Coordinates of N, CA and C in Angstrom, one line a residue:
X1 N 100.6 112.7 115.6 CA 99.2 112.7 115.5 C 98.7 111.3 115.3
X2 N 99.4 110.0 114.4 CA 99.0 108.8 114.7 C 99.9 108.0 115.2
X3 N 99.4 106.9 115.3 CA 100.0 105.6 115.8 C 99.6 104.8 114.8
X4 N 100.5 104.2 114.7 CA 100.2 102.3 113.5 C 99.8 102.0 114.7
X5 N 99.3 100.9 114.6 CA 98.4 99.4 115.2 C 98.7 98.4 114.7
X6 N 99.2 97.4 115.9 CA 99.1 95.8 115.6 C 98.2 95.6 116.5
X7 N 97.8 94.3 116.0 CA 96.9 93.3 116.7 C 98.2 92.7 117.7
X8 N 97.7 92.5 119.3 CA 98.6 91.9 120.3 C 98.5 90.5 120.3
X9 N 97.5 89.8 119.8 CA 96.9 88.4 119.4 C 96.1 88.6 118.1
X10 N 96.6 87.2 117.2 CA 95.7 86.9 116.0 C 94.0 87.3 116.4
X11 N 93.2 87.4 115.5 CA 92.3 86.9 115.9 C 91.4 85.8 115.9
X12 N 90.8 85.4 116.5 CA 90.3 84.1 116.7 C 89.6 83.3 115.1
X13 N 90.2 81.8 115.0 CA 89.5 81.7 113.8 C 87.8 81.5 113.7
X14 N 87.8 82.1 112.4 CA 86.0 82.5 111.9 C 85.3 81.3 112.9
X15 N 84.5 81.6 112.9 CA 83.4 80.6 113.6 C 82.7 80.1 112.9
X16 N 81.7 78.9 113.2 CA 80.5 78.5 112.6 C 79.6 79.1 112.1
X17 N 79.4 79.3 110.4 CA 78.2 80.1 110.1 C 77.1 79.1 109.8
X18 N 75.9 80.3 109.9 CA 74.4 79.7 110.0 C 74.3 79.9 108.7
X19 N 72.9 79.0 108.1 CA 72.8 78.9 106.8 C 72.8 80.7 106.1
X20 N 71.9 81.3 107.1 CA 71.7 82.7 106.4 C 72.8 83.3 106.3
X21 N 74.2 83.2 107.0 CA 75.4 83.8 107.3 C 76.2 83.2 105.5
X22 N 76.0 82.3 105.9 CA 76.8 81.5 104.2 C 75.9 82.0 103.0
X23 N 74.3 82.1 103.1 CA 73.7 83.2 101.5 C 74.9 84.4 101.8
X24 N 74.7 85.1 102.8 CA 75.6 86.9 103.0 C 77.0 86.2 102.2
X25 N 77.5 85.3 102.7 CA 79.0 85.4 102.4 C 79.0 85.2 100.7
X26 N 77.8 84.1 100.3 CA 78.0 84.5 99.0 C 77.5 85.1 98.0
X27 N 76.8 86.3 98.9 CA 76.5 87.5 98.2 C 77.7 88.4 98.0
X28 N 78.5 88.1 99.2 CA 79.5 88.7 99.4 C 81.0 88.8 98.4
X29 N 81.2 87.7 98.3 CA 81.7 86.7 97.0 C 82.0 87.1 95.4
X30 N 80.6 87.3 95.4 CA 79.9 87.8 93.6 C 80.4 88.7 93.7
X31 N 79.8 90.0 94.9 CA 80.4 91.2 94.5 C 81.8 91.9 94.4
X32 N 82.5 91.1 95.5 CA 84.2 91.4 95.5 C 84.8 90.8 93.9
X33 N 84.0 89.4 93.8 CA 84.5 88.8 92.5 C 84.6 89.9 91.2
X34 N 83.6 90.7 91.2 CA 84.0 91.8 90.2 C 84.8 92.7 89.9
X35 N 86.0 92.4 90.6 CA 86.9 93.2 90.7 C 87.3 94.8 90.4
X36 N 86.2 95.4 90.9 CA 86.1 96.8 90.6 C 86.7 97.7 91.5
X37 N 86.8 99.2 91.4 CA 87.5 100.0 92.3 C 87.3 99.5 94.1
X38 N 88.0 99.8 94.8 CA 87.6 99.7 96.2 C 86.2 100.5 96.8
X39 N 86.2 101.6 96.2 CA 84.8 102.4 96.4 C 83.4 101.9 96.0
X40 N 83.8 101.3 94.5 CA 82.9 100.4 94.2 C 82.2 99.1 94.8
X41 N 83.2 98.4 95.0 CA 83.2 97.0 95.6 C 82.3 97.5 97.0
X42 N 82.9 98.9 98.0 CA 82.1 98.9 98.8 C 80.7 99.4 98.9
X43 N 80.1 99.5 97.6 CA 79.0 99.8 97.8 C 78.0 99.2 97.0
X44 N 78.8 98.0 96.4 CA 78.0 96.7 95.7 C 77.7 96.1 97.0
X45 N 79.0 96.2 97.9 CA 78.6 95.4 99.3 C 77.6 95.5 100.3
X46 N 77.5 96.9 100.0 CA 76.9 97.3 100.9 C 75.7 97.2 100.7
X47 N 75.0 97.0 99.6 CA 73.8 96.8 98.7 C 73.5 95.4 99.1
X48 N 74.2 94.2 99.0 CA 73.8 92.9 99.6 C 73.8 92.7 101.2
X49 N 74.8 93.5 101.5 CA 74.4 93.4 103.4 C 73.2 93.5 103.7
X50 N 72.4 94.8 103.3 CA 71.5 95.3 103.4 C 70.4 94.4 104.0
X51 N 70.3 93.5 102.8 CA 68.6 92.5 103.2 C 69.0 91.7 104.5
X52 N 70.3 91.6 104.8 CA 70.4 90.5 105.5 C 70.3 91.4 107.3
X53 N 70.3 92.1 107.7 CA 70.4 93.4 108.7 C 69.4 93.1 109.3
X54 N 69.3 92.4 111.1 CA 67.7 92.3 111.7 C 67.2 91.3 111.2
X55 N 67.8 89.9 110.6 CA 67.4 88.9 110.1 C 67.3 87.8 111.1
X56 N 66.3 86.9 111.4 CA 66.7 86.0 112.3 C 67.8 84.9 111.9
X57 N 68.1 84.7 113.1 CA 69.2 83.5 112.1 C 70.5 84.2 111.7
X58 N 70.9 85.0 111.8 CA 71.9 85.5 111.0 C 73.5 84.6 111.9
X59 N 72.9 85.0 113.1 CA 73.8 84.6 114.3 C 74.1 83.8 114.9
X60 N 74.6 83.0 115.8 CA 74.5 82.2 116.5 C 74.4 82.8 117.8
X61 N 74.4 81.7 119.3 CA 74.1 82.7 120.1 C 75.6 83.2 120.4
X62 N 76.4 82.5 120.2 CA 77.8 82.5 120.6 C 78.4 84.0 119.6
X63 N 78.0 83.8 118.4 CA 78.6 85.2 117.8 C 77.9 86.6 118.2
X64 N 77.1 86.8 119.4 CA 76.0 87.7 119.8 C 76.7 87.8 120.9
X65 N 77.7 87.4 121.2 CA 78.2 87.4 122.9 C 79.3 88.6 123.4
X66 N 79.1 89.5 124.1 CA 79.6 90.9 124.2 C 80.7 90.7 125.1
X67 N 81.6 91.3 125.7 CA 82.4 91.6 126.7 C 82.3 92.5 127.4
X68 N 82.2 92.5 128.8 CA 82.3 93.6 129.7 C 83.1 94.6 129.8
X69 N 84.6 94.2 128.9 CA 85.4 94.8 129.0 C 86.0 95.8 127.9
X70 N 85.2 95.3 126.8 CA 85.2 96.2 125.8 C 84.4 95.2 124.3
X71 N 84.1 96.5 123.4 CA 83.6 95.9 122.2 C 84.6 94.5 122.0
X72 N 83.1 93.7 121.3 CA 83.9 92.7 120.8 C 83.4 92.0 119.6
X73 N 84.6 91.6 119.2 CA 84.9 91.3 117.5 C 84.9 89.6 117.4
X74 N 84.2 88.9 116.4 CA 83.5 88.1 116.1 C 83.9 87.6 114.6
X75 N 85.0 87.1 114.3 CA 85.3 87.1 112.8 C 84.2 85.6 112.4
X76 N 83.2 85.9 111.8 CA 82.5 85.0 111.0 C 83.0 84.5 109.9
X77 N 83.6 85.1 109.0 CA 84.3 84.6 107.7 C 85.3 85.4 107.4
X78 N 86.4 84.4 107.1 CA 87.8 84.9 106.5 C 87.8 84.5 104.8
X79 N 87.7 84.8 103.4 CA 88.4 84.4 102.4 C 88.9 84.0 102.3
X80 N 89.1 82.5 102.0 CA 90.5 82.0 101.7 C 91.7 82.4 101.3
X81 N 91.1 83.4 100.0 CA 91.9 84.4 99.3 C 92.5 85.3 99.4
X82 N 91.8 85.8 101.2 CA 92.4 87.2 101.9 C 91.6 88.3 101.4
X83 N 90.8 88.3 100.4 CA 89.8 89.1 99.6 C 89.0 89.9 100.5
X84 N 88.6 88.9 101.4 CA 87.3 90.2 102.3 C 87.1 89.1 103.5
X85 N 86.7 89.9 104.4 CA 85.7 89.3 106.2 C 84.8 89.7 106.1
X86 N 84.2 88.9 106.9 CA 82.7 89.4 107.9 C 83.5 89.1 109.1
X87 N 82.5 90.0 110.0 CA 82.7 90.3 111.5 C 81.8 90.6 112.2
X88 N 81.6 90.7 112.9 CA 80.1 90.7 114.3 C 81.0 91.7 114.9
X89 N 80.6 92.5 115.5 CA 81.0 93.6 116.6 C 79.6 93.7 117.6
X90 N 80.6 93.3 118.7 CA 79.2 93.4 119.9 C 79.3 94.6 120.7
X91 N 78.7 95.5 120.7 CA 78.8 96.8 121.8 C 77.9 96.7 122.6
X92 N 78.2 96.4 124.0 CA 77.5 96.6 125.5 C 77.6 98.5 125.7
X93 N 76.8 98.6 126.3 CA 76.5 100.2 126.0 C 77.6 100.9 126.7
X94 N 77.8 102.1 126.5 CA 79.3 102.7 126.3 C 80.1 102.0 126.0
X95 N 80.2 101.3 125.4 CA 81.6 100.7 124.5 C 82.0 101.9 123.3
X96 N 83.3 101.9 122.9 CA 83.6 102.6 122.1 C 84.4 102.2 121.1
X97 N 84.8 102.9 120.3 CA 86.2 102.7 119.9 C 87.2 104.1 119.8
X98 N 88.2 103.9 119.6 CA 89.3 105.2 119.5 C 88.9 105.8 118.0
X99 N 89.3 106.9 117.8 CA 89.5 107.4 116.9 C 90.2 106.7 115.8
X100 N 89.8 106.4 114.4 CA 90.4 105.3 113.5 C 90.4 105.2 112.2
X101 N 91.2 104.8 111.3 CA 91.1 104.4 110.0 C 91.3 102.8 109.7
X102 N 91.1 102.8 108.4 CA 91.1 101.6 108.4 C 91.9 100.8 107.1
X103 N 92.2 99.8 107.1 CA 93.3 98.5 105.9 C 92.8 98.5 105.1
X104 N 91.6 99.2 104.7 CA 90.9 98.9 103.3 C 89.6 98.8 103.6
X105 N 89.1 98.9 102.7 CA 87.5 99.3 102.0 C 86.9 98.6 103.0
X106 N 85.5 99.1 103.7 CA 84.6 98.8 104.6 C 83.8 99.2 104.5
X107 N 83.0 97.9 104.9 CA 80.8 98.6 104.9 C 80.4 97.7 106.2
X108 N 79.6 98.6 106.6 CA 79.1 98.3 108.2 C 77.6 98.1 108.2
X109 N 76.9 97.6 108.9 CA 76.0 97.9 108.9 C 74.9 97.6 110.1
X110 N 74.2 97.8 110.6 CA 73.5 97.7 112.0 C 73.0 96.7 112.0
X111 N 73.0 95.7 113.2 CA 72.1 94.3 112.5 C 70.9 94.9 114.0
X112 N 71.4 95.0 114.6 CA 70.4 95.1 116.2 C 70.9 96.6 117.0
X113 N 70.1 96.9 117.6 CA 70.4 98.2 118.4 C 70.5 99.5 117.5
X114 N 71.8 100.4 118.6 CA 72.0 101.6 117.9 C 73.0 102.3 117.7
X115 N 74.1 102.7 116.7 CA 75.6 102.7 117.3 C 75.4 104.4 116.9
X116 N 76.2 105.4 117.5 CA 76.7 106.4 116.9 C 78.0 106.4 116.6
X117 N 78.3 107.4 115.7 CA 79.4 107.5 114.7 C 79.8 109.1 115.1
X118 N 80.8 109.3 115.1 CA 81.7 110.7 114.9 C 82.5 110.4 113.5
X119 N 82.5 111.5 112.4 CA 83.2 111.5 111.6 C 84.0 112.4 111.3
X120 N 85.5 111.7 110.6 CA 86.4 113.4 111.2 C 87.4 113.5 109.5
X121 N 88.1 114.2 109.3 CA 89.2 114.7 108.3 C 90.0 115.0 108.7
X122 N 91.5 115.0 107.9 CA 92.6 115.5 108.7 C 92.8 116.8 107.2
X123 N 92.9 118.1 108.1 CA 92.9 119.5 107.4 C 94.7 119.8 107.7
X124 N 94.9 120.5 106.6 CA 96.5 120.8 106.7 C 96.6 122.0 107.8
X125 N 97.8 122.0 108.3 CA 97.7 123.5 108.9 C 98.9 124.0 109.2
X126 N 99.6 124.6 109.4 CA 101.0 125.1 109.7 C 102.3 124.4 109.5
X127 N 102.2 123.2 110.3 CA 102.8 122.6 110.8 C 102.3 121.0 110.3
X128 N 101.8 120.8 109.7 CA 101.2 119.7 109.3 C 99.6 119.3 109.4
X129 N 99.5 118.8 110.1 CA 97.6 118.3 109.7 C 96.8 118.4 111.4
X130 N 95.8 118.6 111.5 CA 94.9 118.5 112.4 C 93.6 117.7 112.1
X131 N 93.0 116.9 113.1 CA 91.9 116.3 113.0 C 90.9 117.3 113.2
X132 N 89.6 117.1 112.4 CA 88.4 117.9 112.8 C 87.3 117.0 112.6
X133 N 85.9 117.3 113.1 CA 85.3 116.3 113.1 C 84.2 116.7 112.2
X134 N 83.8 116.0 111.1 CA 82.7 116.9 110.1 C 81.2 116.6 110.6
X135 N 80.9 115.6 111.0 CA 79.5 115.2 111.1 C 79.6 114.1 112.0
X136 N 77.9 113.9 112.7 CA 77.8 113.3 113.6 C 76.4 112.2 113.1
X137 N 76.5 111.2 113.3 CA 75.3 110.5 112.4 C 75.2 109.3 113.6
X138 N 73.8 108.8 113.6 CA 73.2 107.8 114.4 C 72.9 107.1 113.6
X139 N 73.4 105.8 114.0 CA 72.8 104.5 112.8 C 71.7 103.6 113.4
X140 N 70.8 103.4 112.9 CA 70.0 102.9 114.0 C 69.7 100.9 112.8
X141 N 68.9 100.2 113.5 CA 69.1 98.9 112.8 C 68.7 99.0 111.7
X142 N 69.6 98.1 110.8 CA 69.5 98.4 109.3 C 69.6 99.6 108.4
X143 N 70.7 100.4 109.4 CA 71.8 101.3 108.1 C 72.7 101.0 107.8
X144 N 72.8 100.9 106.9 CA 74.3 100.5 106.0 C 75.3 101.8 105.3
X145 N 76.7 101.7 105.4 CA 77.4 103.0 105.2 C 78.8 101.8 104.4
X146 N 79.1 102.6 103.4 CA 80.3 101.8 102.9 C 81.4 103.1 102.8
X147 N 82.8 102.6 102.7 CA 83.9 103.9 102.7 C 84.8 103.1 102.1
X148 N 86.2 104.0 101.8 CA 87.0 103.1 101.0 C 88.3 104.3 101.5
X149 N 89.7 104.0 102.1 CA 90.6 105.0 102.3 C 90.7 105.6 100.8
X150 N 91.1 107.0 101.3 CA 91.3 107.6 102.5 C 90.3 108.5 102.8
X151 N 89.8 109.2 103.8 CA 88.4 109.9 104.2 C 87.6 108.9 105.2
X152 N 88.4 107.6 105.2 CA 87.2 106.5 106.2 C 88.0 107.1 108.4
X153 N 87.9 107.8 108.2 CA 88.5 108.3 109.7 C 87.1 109.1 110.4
X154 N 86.9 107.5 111.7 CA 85.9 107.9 112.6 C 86.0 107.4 114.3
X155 N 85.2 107.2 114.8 CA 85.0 106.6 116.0 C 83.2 106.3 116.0
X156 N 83.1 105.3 117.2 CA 81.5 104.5 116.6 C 81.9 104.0 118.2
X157 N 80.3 104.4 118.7 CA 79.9 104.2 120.3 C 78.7 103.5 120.1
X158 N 78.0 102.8 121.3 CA 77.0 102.8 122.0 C 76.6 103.5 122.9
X159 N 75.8 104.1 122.8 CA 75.2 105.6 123.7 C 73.7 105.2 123.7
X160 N 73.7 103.7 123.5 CA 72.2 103.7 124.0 C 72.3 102.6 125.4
X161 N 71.2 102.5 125.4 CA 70.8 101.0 126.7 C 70.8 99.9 126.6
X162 N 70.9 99.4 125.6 CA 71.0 97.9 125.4 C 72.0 97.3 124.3
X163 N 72.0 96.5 124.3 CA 73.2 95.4 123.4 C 73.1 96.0 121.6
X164 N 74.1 96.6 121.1 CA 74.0 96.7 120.0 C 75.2 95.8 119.1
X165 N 74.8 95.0 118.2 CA 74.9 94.6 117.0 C 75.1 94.7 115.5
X166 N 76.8 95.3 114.8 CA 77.0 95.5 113.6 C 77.9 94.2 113.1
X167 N 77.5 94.3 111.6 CA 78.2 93.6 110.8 C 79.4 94.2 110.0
X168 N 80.2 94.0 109.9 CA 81.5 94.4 109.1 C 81.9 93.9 108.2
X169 N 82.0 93.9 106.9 CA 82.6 93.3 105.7 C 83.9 94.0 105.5
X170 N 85.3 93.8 105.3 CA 86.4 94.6 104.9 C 86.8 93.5 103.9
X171 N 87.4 94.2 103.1 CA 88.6 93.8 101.6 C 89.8 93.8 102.6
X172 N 89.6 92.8 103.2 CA 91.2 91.9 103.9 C 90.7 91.1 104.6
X173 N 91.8 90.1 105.0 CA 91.7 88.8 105.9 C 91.9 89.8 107.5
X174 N 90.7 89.4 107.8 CA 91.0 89.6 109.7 C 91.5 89.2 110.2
X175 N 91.0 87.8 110.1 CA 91.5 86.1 110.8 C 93.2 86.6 110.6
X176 N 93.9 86.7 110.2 CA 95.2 87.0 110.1 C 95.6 88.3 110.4
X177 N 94.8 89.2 110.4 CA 95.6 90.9 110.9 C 94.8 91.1 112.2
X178 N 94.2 91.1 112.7 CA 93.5 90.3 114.1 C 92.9 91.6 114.1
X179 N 92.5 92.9 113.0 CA 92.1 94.0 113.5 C 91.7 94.7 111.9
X180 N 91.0 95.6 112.0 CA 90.7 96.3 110.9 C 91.3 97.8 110.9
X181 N 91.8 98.2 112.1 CA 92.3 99.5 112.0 C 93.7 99.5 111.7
X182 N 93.7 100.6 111.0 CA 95.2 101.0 110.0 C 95.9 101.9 111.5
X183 N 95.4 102.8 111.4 CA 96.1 103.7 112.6 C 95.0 104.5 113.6
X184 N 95.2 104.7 114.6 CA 94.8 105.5 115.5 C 95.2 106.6 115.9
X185 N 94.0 108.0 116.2 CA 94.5 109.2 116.1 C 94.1 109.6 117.7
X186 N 94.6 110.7 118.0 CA 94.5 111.1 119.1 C 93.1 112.2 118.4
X187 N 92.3 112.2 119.5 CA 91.3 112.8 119.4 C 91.2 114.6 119.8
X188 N 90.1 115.3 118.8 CA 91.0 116.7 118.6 C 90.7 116.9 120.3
X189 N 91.7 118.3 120.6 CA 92.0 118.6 122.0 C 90.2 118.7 122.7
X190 N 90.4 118.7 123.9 CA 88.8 119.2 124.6 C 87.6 118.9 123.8
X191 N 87.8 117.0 122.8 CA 86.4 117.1 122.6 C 85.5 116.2 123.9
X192 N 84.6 116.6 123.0 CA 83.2 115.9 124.3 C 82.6 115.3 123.0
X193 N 82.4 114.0 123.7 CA 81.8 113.4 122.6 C 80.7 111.8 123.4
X194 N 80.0 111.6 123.8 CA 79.1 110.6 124.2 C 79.8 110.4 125.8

């Protein structure tokens, strides 16, 4: 039912941040510094991402820049400490991702456009576990969602018309695991989904 995931290349080191990008990171900072549960941490996080969502400035034009060929990832800040990233994710419309979990605690949140989300669970059953999918949610600019394993198992599309833009904060170094996904699932049989 899964696959582990490597990254096939590092990912690229963080880029240049804009003044507004360095307030976020040290909003970002304070709250990891508290060292609280993972659940926690993601939703102090997610509370500071917030104002910053649809802000001018946040970006440069270079971390705004999409690929034809699939979503693309944008690591803004690495932690020295390995503590946590920011990430830019650019989705040109139908971009997707696979079916996914993830390395630890994550909050997302919409900076531009519109992403939809599939969310799923793995239920026991006979023979071991099946994916199902619980809910289906549209994030439109400036929703913010935080998760923490295990239950963070989804997939996230652009199903609209134009260029969408999220932010990613995770409790790990990117810049070094060149990816945020833990494992990938095969998707349940005969779905239809965007």
């Amino acid at each position: 039912m899964t696959t582990p995931t490597r990254p096939a290349t590092p990912a690229p080191a963080p880029a240049r941040a804009t003044p507004r990008l360095g307030a976020l990171v040290e909003d970002v900072r304070e709250a990891v510094g508290r060292g609280l549960p993972p659940d926690l941490t993601a939703y102090l996080v997610a509370e500071r991402l917030a104002p910053f969502l649809g802000a001018a400035h946040l970006l440069t034009d270079e971390q705004r820049e999409g690929d034809p060929g699939r979503y693309r990832q944008h690591v803004l800040h690495a932690e020295q400490d390995g503590s946590f990233s920011v990430v830019a994710l650019v989705w040109l419309p139908g971009q997707r991702t696979p079916v996914h979990d993830h390395v630890s605690w994550c909050v997302t949140g919409v900076h531009e456009g519109e992403e939809s989300e599939r969310r799923y669970r793995l239920v026991p059953d006979g023979t071991g576990s099946r994916l199902v999918a619980t809910e289906d949610v549209v994030n439109p600019q400036g929703a913010v969602c935080g998760f923490a394993p295990p239950g963070d198992i989804h997939r996230v599309c652009n199903a609209g018309a134009a260029t969408a833009i999220s932010i990613h904060v995770y409790g790990a170094d990117i810049a070094r695991l060149g990816t945020s996904v833990r494992r990938v699932y095969a998707a349940p049989d005969g779905e239809q989904w965007h």
